[in-house]
Coordinates of C-alpha atoms in Angstrom, one line a residue:
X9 CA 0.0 0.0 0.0
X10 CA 0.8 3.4 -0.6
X11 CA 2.1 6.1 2.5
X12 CA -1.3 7.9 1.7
X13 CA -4.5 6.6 3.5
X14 CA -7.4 5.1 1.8
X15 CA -10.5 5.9 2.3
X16 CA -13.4 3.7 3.9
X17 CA -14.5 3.8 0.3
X18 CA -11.7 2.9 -1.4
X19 CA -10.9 0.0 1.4
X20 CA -14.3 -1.1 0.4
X21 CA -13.1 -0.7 -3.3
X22 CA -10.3 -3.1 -2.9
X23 CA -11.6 -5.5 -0.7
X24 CA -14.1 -6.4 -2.8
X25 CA -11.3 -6.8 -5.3
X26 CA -9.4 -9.0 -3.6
X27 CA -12.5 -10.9 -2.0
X28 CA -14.2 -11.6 -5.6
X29 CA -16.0 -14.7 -6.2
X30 CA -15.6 -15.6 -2.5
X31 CA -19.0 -17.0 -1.4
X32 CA -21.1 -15.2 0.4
X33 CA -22.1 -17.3 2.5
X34 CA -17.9 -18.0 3.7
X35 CA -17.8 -14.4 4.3
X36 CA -20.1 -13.8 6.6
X37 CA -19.1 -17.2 8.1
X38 CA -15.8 -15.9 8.5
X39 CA -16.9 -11.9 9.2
X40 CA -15.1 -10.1 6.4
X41 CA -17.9 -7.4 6.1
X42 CA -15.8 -5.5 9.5
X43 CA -13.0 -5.6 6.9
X44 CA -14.0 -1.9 5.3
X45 CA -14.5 -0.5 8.4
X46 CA -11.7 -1.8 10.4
X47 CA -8.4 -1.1 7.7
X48 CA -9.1 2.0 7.5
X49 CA -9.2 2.4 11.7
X50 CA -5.6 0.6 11.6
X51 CA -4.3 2.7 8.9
X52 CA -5.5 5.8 11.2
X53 CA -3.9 4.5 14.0
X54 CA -0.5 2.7 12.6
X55 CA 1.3 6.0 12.9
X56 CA 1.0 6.2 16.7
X57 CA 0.7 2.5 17.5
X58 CA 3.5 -0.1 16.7
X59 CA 0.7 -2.6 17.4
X60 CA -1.8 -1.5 15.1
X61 CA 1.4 -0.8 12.4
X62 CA 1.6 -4.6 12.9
X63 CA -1.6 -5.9 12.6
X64 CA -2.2 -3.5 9.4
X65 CA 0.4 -4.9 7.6
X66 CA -0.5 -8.3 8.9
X67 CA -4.3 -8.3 7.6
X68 CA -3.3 -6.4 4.8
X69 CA -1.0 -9.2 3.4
X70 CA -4.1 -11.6 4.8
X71 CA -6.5 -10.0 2.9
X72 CA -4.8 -10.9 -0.1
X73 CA -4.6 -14.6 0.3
X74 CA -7.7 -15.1 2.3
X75 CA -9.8 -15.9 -0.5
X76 CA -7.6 -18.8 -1.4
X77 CA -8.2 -19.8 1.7
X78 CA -11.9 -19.7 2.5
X79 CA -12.4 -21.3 -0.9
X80 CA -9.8 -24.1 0.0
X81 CA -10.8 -24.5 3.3
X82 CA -6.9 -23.8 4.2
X83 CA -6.0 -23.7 7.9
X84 CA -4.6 -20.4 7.3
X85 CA -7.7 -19.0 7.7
X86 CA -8.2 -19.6 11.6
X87 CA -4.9 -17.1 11.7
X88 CA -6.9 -14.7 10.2
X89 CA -9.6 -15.0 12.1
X90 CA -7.5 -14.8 15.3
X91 CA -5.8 -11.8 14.2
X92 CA -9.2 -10.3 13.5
X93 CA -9.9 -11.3 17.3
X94 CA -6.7 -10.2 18.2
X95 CA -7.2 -6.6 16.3
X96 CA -10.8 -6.3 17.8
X97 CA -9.4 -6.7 21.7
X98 CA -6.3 -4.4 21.1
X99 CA -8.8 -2.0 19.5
X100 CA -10.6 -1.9 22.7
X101 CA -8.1 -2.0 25.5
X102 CA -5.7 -0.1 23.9
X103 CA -7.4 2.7 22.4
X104 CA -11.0 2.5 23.2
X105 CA -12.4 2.0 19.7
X106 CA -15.4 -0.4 19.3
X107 CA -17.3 -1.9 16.3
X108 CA -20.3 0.0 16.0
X109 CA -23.1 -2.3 16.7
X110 CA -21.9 -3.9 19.8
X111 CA -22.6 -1.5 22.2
X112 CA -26.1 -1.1 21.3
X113 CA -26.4 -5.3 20.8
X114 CA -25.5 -5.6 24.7
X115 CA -27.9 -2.6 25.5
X116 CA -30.4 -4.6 23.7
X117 CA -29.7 -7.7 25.7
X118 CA -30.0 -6.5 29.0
X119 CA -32.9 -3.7 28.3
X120 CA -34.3 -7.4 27.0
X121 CA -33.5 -9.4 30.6
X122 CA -33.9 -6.7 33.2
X123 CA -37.3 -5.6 31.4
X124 CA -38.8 -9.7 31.5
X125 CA -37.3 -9.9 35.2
X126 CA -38.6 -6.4 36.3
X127 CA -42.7 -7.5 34.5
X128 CA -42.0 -10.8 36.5
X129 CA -41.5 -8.9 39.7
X130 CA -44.4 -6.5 38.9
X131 CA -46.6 -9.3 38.3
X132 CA -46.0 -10.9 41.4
X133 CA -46.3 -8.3 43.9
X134 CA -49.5 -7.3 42.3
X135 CA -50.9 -10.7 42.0
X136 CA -51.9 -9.9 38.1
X137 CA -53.3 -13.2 36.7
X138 CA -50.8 -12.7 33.5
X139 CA -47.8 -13.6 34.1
X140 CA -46.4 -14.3 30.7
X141 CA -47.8 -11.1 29.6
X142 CA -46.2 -9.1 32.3
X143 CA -42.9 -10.7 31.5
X144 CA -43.9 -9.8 27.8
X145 CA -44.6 -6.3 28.0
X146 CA -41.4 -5.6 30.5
X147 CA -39.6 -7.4 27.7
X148 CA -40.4 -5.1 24.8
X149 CA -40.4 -2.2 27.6
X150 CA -36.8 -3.0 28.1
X151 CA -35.9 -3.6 24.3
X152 CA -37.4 -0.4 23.4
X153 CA -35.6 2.1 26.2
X154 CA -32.2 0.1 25.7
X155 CA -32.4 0.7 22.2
X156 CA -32.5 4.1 22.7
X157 CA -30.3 4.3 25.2
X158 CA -27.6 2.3 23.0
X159 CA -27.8 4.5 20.3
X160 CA -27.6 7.7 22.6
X161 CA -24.0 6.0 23.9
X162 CA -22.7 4.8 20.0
X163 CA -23.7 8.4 19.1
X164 CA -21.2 10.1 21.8
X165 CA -18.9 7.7 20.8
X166 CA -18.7 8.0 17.1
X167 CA -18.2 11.7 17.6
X168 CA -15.5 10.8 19.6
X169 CA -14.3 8.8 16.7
X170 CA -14.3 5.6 19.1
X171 CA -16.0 3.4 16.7
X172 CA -15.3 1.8 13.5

């Protein structure tokens, strides 16, 4: 690659180049489609980071000869998807930077739990006949004010540029 950063756009551009006439199906198996958003989030922070240098110029090479792989079922491609792993936890601890989607994923799955538990509670203490229904509507009342709570916290941080 050049000294010049690329664009999400033109990461999109040529990944899809270099991942043509790979199954669909084997990339999301193998979760490629964070591959446009995360290069260009290493290529950002490679000039500060020796460890992000590294891994850029790791899954850049990768990139190249993953398709080989997924299509040959090579045992290459567990590397690459423990470097992806690997990227996605230094990403995190090191900098802060999340996927975007994750956040608001784990909102939804508590807002989804403590909404069921808290209709369960209400439903016993006032000895309502429907429990499931209770446990339903606390459930969808949790969904729905996690939701918006998630997005409210992936808002602040994507104008803190901590997602990719």
């Amino acid at each position: 690659m050049t000294n010049q950063q690329q664009s999400k756009a033109e990461w999109h551009k040529i990944l899809n180049e270099r991942f043509s006439g790979t199954p669909r199906e084997a990339a999301r198996y193998y979760g490629i489609e964070i591959l446009p958003r995360l290069m260009p989030c290493l290529e950002k922070n490679k000039q500060s980071c020796k460890v992000c240098n590294q891994h850029f110029m790791d899954m850049d090479n990768m990139t190249v000869h993953a398709p080989e792989w997924m299509k040959k079922n090579d045992p290459q491609i567990e590397r690459f998807q423990q470097l992806m792993e690997e990227i996605g936890k230094h990403l995190k601890s090191a900098h802060g930077i999340m996927p975007r989607g994750m956040i608001l994923s784990r909102f939804v799955a508590v807002g989804l739990l403590a909404g069921a538990l808290a209709g369960l509670v209400i439903s016993f203490t006032n000895k309502a006949g429907d429990i499931a229904g209770s446990a339903m509507l606390g459930a969808v009342v949790g969904i729905f004010v996690a939701w918006i709570a998630g997005k409210i916290r992936e808002n602040s941080l994507r104008k803190a540029q901590k997602l990719f």
